Structure formats: structure tokens, C-alpha cells
Short mmCIF file of C-alpha atoms in Angstrom, two decimals:
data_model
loop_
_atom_site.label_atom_id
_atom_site.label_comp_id
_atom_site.label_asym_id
_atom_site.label_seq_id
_atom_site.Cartn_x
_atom_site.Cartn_y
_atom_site.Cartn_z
CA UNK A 1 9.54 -40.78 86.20
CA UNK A 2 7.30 -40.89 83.37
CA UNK A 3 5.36 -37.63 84.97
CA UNK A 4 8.48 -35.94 85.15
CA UNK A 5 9.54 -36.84 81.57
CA UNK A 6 6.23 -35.04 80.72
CA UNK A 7 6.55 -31.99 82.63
CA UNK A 8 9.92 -31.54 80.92
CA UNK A 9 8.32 -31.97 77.47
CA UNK A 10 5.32 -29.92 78.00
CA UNK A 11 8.21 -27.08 79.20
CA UNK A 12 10.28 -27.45 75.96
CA UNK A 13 7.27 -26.95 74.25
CA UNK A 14 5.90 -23.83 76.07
CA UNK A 15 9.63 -22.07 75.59
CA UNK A 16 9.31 -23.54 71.59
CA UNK A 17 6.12 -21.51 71.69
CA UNK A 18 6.51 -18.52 73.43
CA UNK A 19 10.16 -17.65 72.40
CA UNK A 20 10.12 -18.47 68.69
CA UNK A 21 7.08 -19.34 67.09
CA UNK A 22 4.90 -16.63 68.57
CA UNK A 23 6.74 -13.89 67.60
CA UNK A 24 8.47 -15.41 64.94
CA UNK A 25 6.10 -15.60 61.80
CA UNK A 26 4.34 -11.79 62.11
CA UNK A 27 0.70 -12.90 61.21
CA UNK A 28 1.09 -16.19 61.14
CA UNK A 29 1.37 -18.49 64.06
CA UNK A 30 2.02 -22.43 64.78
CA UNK A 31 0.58 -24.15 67.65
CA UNK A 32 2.87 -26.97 68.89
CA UNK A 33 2.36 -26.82 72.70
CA UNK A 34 -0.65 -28.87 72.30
CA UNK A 35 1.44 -32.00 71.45
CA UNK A 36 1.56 -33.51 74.53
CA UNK A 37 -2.35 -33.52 74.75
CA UNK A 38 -2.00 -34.99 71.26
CA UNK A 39 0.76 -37.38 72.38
CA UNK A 40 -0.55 -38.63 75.40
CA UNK A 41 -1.16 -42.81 76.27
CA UNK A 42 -4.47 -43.70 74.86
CA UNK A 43 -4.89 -45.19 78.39
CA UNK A 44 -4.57 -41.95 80.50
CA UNK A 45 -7.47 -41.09 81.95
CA UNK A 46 -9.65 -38.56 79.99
CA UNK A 47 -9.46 -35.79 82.93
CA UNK A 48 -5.92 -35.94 83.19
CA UNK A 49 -6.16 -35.49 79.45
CA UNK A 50 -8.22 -32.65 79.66
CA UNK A 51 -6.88 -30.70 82.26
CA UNK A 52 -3.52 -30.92 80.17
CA UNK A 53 -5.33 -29.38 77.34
CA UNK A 54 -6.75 -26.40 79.46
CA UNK A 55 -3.35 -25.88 81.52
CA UNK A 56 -1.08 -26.07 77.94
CA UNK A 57 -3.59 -23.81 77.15
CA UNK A 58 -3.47 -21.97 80.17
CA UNK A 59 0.06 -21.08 80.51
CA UNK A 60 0.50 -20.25 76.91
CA UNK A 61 -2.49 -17.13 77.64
CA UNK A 62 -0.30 -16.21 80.93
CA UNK A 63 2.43 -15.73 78.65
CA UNK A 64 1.30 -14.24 75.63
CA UNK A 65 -1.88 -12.02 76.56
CA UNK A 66 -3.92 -14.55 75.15
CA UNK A 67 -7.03 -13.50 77.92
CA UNK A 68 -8.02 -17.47 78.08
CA UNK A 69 -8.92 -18.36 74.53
CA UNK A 70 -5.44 -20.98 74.22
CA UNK A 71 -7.40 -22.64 76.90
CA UNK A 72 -10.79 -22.72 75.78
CA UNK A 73 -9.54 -24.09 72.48
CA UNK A 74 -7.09 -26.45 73.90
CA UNK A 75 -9.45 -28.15 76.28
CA UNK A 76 -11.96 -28.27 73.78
CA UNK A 77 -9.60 -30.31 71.30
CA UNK A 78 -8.72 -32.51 74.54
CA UNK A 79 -12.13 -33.23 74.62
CA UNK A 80 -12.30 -34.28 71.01
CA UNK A 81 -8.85 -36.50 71.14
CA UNK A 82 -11.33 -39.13 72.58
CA UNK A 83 -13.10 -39.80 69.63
CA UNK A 84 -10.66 -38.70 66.97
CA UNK A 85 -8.38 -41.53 68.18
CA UNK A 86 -10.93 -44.01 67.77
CA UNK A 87 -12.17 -42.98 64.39
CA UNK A 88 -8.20 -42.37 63.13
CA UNK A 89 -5.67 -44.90 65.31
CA UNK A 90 -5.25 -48.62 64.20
CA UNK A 91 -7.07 -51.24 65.88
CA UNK A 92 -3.97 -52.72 67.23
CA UNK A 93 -2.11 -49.65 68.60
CA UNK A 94 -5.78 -48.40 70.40
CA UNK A 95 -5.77 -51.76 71.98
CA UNK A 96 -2.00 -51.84 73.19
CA UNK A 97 -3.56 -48.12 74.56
CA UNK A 98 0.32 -46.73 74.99
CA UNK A 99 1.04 -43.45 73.51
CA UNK A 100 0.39 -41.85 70.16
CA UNK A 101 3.46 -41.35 68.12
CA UNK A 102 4.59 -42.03 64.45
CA UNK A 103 6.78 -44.89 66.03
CA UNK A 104 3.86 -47.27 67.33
CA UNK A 105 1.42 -46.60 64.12
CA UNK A 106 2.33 -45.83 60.67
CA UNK A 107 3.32 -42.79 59.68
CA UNK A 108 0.63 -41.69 57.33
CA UNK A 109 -1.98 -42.54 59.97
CA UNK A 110 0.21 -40.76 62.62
CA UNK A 111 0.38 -37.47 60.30
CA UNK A 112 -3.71 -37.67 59.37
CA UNK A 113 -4.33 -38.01 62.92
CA UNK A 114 -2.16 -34.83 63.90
CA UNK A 115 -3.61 -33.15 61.04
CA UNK A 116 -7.37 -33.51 62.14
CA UNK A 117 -6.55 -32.47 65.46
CA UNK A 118 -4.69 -29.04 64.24
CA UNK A 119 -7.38 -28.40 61.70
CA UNK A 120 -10.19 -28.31 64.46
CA UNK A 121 -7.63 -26.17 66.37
CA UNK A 122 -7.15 -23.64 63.85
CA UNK A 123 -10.50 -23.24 62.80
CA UNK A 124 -11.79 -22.37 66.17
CA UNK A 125 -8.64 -20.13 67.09
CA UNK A 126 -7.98 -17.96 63.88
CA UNK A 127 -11.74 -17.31 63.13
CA UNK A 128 -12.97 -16.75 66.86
CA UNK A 129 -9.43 -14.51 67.44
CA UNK A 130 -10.24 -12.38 64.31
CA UNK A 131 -14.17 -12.06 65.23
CA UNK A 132 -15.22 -13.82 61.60
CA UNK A 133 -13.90 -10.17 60.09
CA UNK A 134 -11.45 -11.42 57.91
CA UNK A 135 -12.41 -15.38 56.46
CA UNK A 136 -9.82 -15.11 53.65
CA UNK A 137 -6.78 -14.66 56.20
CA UNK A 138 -8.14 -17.04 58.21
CA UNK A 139 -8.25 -19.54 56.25
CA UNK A 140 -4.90 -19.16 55.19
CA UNK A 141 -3.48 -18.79 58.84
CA UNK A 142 -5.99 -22.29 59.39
CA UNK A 143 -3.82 -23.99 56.31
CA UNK A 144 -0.47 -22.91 57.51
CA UNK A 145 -0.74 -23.62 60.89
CA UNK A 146 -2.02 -27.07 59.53
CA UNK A 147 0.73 -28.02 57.33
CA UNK A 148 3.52 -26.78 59.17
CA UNK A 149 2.36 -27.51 62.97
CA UNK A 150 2.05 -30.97 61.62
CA UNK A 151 5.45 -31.56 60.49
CA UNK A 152 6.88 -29.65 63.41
CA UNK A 153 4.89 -32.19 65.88
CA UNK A 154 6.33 -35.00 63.72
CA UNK A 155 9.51 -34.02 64.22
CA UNK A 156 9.10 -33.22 68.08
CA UNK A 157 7.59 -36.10 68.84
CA UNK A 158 11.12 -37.96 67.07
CA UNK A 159 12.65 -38.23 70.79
CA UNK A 160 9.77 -39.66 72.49
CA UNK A 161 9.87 -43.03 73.21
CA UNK A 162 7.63 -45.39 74.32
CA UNK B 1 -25.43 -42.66 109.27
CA UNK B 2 -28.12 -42.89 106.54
CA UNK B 3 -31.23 -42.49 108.78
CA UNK B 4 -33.62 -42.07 106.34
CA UNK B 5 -33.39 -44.87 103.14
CA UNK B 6 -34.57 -42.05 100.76
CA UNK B 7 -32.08 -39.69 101.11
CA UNK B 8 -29.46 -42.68 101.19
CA UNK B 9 -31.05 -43.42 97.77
CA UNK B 10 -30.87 -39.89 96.65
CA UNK B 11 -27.42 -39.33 97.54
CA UNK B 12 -26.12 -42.66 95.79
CA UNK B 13 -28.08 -41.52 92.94
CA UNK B 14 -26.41 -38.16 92.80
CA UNK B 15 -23.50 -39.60 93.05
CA UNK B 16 -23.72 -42.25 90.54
CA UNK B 17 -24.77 -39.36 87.99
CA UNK B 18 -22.16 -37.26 89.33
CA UNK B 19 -19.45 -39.84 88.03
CA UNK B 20 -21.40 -40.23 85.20
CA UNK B 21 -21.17 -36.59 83.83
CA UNK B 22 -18.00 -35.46 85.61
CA UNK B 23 -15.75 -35.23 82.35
CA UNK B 24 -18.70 -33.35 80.87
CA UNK B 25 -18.82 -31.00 83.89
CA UNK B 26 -14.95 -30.70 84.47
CA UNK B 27 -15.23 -29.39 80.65
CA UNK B 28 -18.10 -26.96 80.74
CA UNK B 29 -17.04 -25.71 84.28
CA UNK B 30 -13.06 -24.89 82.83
CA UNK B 31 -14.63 -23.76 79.20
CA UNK B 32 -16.83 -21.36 80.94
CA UNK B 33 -14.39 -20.09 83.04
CA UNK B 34 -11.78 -19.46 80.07
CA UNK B 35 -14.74 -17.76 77.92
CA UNK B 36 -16.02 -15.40 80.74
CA UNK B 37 -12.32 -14.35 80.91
CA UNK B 38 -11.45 -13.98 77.20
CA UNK B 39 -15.28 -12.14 76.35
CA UNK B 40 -14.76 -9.62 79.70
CA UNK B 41 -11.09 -8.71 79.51
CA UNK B 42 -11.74 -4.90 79.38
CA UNK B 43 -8.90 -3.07 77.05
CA UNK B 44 -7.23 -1.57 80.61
CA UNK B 45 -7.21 -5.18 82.09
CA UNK B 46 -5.77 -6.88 78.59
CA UNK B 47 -2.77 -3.58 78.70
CA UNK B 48 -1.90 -4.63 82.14
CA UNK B 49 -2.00 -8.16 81.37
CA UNK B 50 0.05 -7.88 78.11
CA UNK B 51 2.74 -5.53 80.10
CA UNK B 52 2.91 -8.60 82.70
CA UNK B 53 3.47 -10.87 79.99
CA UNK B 54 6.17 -8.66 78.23
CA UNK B 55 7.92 -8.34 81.01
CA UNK B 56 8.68 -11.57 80.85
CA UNK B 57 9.24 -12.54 77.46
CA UNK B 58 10.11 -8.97 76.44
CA UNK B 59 13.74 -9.76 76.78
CA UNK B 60 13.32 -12.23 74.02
CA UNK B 61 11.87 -9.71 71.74
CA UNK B 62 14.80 -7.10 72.15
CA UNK B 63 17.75 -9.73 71.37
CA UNK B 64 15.80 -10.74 67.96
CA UNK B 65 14.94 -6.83 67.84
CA UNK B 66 18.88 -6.44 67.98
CA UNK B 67 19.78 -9.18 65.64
CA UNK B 68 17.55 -8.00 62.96
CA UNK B 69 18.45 -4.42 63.12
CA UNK B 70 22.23 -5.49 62.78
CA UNK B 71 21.29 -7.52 59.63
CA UNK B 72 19.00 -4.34 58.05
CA UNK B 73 21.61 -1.65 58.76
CA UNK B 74 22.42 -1.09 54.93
CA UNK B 75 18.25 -0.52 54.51
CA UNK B 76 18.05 2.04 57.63
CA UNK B 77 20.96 3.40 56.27
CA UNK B 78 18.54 4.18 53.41
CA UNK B 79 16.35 5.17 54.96
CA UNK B 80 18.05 8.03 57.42
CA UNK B 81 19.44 9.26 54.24
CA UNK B 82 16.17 9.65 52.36
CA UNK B 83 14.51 11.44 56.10
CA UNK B 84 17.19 13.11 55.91
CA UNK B 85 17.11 14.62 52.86
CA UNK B 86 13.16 15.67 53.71
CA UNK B 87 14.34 17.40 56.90
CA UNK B 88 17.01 19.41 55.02
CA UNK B 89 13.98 20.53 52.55
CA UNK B 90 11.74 21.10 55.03
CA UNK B 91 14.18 23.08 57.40
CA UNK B 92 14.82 25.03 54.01
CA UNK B 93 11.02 25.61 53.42
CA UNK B 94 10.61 26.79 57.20
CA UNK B 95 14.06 29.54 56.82
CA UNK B 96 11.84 31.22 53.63
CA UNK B 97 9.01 31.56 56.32
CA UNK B 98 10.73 32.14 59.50
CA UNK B 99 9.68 35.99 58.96
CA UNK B 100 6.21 35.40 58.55
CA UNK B 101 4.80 32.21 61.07
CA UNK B 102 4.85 32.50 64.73
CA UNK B 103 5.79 28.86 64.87
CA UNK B 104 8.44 29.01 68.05
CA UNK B 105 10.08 25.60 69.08
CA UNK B 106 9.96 26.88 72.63
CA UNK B 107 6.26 27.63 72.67
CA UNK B 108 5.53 24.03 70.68
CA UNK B 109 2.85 22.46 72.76
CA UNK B 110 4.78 19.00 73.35
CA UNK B 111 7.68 19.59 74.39
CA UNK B 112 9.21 16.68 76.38
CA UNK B 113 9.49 13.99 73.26
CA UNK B 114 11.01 10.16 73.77
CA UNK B 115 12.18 8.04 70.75
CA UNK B 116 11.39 4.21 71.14
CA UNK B 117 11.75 0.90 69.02
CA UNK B 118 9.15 -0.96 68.84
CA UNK B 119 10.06 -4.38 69.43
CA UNK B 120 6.66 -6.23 69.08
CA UNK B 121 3.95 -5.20 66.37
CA UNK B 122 0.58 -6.30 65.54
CA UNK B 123 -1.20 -5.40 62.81
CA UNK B 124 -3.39 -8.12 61.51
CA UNK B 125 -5.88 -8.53 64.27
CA UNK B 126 -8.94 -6.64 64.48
CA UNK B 127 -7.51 -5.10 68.17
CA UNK B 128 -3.94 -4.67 67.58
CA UNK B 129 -1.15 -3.62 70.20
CA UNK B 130 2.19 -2.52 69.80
CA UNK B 131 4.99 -3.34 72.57
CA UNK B 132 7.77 -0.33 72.88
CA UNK B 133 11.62 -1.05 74.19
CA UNK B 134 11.41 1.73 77.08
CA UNK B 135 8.64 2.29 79.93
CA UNK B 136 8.87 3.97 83.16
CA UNK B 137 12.58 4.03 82.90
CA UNK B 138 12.11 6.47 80.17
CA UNK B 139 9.30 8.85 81.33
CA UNK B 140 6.67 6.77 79.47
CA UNK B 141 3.19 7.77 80.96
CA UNK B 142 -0.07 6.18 79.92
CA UNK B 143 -2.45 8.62 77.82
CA UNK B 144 0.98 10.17 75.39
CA UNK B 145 0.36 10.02 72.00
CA UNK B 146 2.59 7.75 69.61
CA UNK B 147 3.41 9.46 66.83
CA UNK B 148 5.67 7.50 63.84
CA UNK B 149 7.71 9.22 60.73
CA UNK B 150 5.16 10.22 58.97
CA UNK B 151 2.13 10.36 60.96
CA UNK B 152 0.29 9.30 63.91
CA UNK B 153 0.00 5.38 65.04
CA UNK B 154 -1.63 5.02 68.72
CA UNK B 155 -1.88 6.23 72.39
CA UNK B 156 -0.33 4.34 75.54
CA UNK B 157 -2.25 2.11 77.34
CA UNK B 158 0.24 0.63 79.85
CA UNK B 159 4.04 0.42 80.86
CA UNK B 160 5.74 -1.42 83.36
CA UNK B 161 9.24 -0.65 84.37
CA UNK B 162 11.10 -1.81 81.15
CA UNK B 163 8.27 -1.75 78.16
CA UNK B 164 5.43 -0.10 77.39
CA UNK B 165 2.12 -1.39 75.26
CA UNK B 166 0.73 0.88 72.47
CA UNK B 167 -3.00 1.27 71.26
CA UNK B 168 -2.34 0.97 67.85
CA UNK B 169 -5.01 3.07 65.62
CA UNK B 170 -5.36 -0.04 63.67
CA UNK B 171 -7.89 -1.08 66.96
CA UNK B 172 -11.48 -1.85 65.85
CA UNK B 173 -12.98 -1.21 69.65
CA UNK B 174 -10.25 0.61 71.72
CA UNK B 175 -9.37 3.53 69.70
CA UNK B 176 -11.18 6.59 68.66
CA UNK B 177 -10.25 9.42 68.28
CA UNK B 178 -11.43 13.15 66.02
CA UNK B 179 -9.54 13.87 62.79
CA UNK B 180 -10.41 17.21 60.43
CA UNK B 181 -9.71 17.81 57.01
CA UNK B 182 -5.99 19.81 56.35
CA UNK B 183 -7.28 23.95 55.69
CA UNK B 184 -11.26 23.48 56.34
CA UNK B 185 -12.42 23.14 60.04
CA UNK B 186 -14.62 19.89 58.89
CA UNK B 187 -13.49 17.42 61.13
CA UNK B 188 -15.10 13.72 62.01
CA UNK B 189 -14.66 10.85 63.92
CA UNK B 190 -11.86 8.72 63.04
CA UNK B 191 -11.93 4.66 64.05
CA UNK B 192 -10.61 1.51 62.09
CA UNK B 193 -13.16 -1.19 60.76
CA UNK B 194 -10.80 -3.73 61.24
CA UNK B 195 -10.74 -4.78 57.20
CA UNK B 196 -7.33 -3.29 55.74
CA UNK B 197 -4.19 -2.71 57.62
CA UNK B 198 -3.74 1.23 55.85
CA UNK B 199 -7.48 2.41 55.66
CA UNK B 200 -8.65 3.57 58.60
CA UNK B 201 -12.35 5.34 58.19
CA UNK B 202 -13.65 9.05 59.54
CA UNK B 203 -17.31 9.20 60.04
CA UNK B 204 -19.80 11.80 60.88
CA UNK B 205 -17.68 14.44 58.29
CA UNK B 206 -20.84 16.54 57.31
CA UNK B 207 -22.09 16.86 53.77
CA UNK B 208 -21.40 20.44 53.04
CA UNK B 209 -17.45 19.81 53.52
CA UNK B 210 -15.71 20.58 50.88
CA UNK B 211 -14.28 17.06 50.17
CA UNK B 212 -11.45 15.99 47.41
CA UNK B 213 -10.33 12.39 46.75
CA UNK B 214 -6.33 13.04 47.86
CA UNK B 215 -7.14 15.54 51.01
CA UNK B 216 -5.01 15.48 53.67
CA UNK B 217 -6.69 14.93 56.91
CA UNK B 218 -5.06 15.81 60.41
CA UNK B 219 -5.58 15.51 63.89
CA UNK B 220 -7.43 17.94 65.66
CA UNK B 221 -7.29 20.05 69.32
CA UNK B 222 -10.39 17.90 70.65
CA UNK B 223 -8.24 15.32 71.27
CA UNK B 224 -7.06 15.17 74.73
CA UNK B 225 -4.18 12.42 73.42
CA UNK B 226 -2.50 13.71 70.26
CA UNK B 227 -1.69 17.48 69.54
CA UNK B 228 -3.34 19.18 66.60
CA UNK B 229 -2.51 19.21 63.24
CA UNK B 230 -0.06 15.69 63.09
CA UNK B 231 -0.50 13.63 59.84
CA UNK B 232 -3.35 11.05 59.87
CA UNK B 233 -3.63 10.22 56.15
CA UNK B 234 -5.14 11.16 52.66
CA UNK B 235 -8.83 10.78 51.21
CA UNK B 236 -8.74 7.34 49.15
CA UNK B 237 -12.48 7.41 48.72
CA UNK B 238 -15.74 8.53 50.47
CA UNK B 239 -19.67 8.22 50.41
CA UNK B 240 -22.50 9.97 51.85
CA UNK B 241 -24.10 7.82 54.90
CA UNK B 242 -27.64 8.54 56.26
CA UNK B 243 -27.92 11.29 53.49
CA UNK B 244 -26.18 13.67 56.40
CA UNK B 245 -22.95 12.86 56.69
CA UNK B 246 -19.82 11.59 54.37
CA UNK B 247 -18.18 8.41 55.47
CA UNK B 248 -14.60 8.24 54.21
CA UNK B 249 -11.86 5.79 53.66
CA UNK B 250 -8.27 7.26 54.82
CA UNK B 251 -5.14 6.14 53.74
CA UNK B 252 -2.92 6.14 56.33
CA UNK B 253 0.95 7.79 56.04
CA UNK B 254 2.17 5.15 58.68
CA UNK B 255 3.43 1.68 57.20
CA UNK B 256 1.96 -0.16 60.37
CA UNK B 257 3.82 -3.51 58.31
CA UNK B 258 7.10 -1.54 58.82
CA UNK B 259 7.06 0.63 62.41
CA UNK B 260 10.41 0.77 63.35
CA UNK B 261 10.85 3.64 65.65
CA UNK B 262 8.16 5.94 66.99
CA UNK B 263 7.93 8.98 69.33
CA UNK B 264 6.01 9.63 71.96
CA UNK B 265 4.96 12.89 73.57
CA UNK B 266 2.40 14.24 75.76
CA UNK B 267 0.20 17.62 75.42
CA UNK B 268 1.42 20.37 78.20
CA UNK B 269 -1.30 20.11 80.91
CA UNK B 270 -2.77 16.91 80.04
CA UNK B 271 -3.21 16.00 83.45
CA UNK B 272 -4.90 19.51 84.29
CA UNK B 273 -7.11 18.72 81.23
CA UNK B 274 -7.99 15.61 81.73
CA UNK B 275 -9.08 16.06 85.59
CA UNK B 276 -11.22 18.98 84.36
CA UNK B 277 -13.11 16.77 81.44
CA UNK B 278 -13.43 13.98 83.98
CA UNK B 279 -14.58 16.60 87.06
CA UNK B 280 -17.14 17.78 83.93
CA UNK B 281 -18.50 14.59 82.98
CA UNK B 282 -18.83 13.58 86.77
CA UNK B 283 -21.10 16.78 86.96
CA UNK B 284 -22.97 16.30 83.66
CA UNK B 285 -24.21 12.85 85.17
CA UNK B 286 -25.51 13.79 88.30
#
């Protein structure tokens, strides 16, 4: 039930993507779908967590030309969830190991966490997308996607529950 | 089973490290596979794959497309009535000459011309594509030239039933293309550096061309894409490179931040053209 539950949110999130925030912003551009490898049970096993990460990825490049570098990026952050949680998440909700959301750790914590995560995100996507030409507009794409794909994961993460 | 107690050992071992690493290797194995694809997609293999993806979510794109036209009528409105206006001069400027140019609609060397929107536009990548509302259903063939209001913008590159994807000439590695200064027969090579969205550059211009800061510069009849003498853009600055040849900055005439509607057309015996330059080149290699 759970696995379904997670299919259906990593689908929301793909449409969220694709449909509106892709083509919505012309320039700039806010990653959500990789909430649920940011949302995830500390406890899931890191491959499962990683081959979320590369197939978020994944599907977002099949549907946007994106030629595989979603993926790359994606699965890389996977990767680095492990030891962002651990240097970011409470004591007591890493222990309890259940999922990562602003309602099991406080918010502030929950919003630096998400934050981190986007920030190595954006750096690698904006400056490997626009080959290191353009630093200036990279950077600014890096803040924006930052500060706004944070609160938008806050938000979408509202209806998750434990 | 295990015969011999060393390669029992061995395999255990290998196994052991194999569970070790495998995260590690699961990573590097998927994160090489999605950087071989994204560092070898080939310009014809992203067009294809873009047109696949359009087709899908290019539905999406011509409802917001519709929604936003409907809420920027009073601006095109504007807009028609300004071209408008330039037509009416222009058709006035062409009656005083119609005794003296040889210009004949009929004879015009692109005849067969189809208006599109442009429903998806990228200009602020260093390889930027534009996605067009009509494709095969509208007689769009790869190779015509995409031409805009006030000058030239990109070739196609694919089209699937419904859409078509544009090359735009803001395209740091997929578009080049031979440009000449309006009245001289100087011409150069024209390509985009990727820096700002309305200065595209023209190399190889040589240094005895008479060159003025404001120049128009068109396109020329080398091109196998465009047809000669369409708009590119003015002279905005230029330098002498290698102490042979001028490198300048053009300005371009398209607003690549505002494309609306474009046309595309195709040179009368492209095809013929093309076979011959490619029968040519075959021939030249051996």
C-alpha cells in the first residue's frame, strides 16, 4: 500500500514538473520531482533510494529532452541524501528512521535539510547544462531554484503522512 | 560443488567485496550510463528525441499557447497595426520601382511559404531549440529555413506528425551558416558564441571589406538552407583577428525573447541541390 502511495506521489510530481514548471518560468526552472528521493524513510534501503533518484531522473529526460543529465544529477544527490541526513536530521527522528518531512522534525531543520539538497542539485544542473558559459545566470537560476523549490517541497510534502 | 578450497575461497571473497561495493557500483554503472548518453546525443538524435517528447507534452504547450494569446490580443493588435503600416510603406516603395527591378513574385525563389506559432522557445541555453505548432500535417520538411518578422531565426531539424523542432541561430554547436555584408560581396561565417541572446558573431570577414559600425548584413546564396539576401542583423562592433580577418559582433533584427510567429520556406530544388553537394563531397573523399 505504502509502494503504491509512492508511485502515485512520484506521478503527481512528474505531471507538476513536466506540465507547469518546465515550461512555465522561460529561463528559469524548479526541480520538485526529486522530493520523493528527498522524502523517503531514513530506513529504506540505500539502492532503492538510489534507483528512485536515477528513474525520477530518468523519466523527467524521457519527457523533456533532457538526453540523461536529470538522471545523472538525481542519482548523484540520492547518493548524497545518505550523509546529508546524518549531518542535518535530529538525533531522535534518524533513530525512529521513518520518513523525512517537516511533520516528524522541526521545521527549520526540515527546510535547511531540503535546502542543502536543492543547492547541490542546482549547482551541478544549471552550470553543467549551460557548459560553465554563463556563471552569472547560473547562479541566479542556482538561487531561485533554491528558494522557491524549497518552499514548493514544503508545501508538497503537507499531505504526506507518516 | 566447491572442488577445489581456493576457488571456494575466491568466490566467497568476491562475493563478500561484491556486497561490499555494490551501492558504489550500482552508482557508477547508472552515472556512466546517463553521462555517455547526455555527452553523445548527436544534434539529429536530440531533434528526434525532443519531437518524441513534444509529442507528448506538446498538447500542453498549445492550450497555455492559446490562453496567453487570448490575454495579449490588445498587444498583437499593436503589433499587426504597426507591420502593417511597414507593409503599406514598403508596398508603396516597391510601386515607385516596379518599372525598374525585375523582382517578379512568380519567379521568387521560395515559393511554397507556411506560417507557424511557436509554442515552445529557448533562448538562454548555449544550444537552443524552438518547438513550432504544425509538422508534417502542414508540409513541414526538415532542412526549410525559419525565417521571423524581421529576419532570419533557424533551420528545421525534425517534425513529427503534429510539431516540428527548430535550430534556433542562437545554437553555439549546431548552427552555422554564411552571412555577407548588405551592397559589398564580403561575406563570412556566421555562428553564435553562446554569451548574449541578440549578438550573434561573423568570422573570417576579410580585412579589406569595407566595414561600418551599423551595416546591414544578409544572408547569402551559399547557403543551401536560407535564400539570399533575408535580414540577419546590423554591425554593433568588430575587430581584426589573426591580423587577416575581421571578427564582428551582429545585432540581430529577431527578438528571440519575443518569437511569436515565424515562416518557414524552402529554396526551389533543395533536394536536387543538396544530393548534388552530398554526391560531390562523397567524390572529394575518395
Amino acid at each position: 500500500m505504502k509502494f503504491l502511495r509512492y508511485i502515485i506521489y512520484i506521478s503527481v510530481l512528474t505531471c507538476i514538473q513536466v506540465f507547469f514548471l518546465q515550461r512555465m518560468w522561460s529561463g528559469f526552472y524548479i526541480s520538485v520531482y526529486i522530493a520523493p528521493v528527498l522524502l523517503m524513510d531514513i530506513k529504506t534501503p540505500k539502492w532503492i533510494v538510489l534507483l528512485t533518484g536515477f528513474l525520477c531522473g530518468g523519466i523527467i529526460d524521457v519527457l523533456s529532452a533532457g538526453a540523461g543529465l536529470n538522471a545523472a544529477i538525481t542519482g548523484f544527490v540520492a547518493l548524497c541524501r545518505f550523509p546529508i541526513i546524518r549531518a542535518t536530521v535530529p538525533n531522535n527522528v534518524f533513530e525512529d528512521a521513518g520518513p523525512v518531512l517537516s511533520s516528524t522534525m522541526p521545521i527549520m531543520k526540515f527546510l535547511f535539510y531540503v535546502a542543502i539538497m536543492l543547492l547541490i542539485w542546482s549547482l551541478l544542473f544549471f552550470f553543467v547544462e549551460s557548459s560553465f558559459m554563463d556563471p552569472l545566470w547560473s547562479l541566479l537560476s542556482v538561487l531561485f531554484n533554491v528558494v522557491f523549490g524549497t518552499l514548493l517541497i514544503t508545501l508538497l510534502q503537507l499531505p504526506i503522512r507518516r | 560443488m566447491w572442488k577445489d578450497p581456493i576457488a571456494f575461497y575466491g568466490m566467497r571473497r568476491l562475493l563478500l567485496l561484491l556486497k561490499r561495493i555494490h551501492l558504489w557500483a550500482l552508482f557508477l554503472i547508472l552515472e556512466g550510463v546517463c553521462l555517455y548518453i547526455f555527452f553523445h546525443s548527436d544534434t539529429y538524435m536530440f531533434s528526434k528525441y525532443l519531437a518524441f517528447s513534444e509529442n507528448i507534452t506538446g498538447k500542453t504547450d498549445l492550450v497555455k499557447y492559446e490562453v496567453a494569446s487570448y490575454l495579449n490580443l490588445k498587444e498583437k493588435n499593436e503589433e499587426l497595426m504597426a507591420l502593417n503600416a511597414k507593409l503599406l510603406d514598403e508596398n508603396n516603395s516597391l510601386k515607385s520601382l516596379v518599372d525598374t527591378t525585375s523582382f517578379n513574385v512568380a519567379q521568387s525563389p521560395y515559393p511554397s511559404v507556411v506560417a507557424l506559432h511557436v509554442i515552445r522557445n529557448e533562448f538562454l541555453n548555449s544550444n537552443n531549440f524552438i518547438v513550432l505548432d504544425g509538422g508534417e500535417n502542414k508540409n513541414v520538411r526538415k532542412g526549410m529555413a525559419v525565417i521571423g518578422n524581421e529576419g532570419i531565426v533557424g533551420y528545421v531539424s525534425a517534425t513529427s506528425k503534429n510539431f516540428s523542432v527548430v535550430i534556433s541561430l542562437l545554437s553555439t554547436d549546431n548552427f552555422v551558416s554564411s552571412a555577407k555584408i548588405k551592397g559589398t560581396s564580403f561575406s563570412g561565417t556566421l555562428q553564435w558564441d553562446g554569451r548574449t541572446h541578440n549578438l550573434v558573431q561573423m568570422a573570417e570577414v576579410p580585412k579589406y571589406a569595407e566595414l561600418h559600425v551599423g551595416d546591414t548584413i544578409l544572408t547569402t546564396s551559399y547557403s543551401s538552407v536560407f535564400p539570399e539576401d533575408i535580414p540577419i542583423g546590423t554591425v554593433e562592433d568588430f575587430r581584426i583577428t589573426d591580423d587577416t580577418f575581421y571578427s564582428v559582433n551582429v545585432r540581430t533584427f529577431t527578438d528571440f525573447s519575443k518569437l511569436d510567429y515565424v515562416y518557414l520556406l524552402e529554396l526551389n530544388n533543395k533536394l536536387e541541390r543538396d544530393s548534388l553537394e552530398m554526391a560531390a563531397g562523397a567524390q572529394k573523399k575518395k
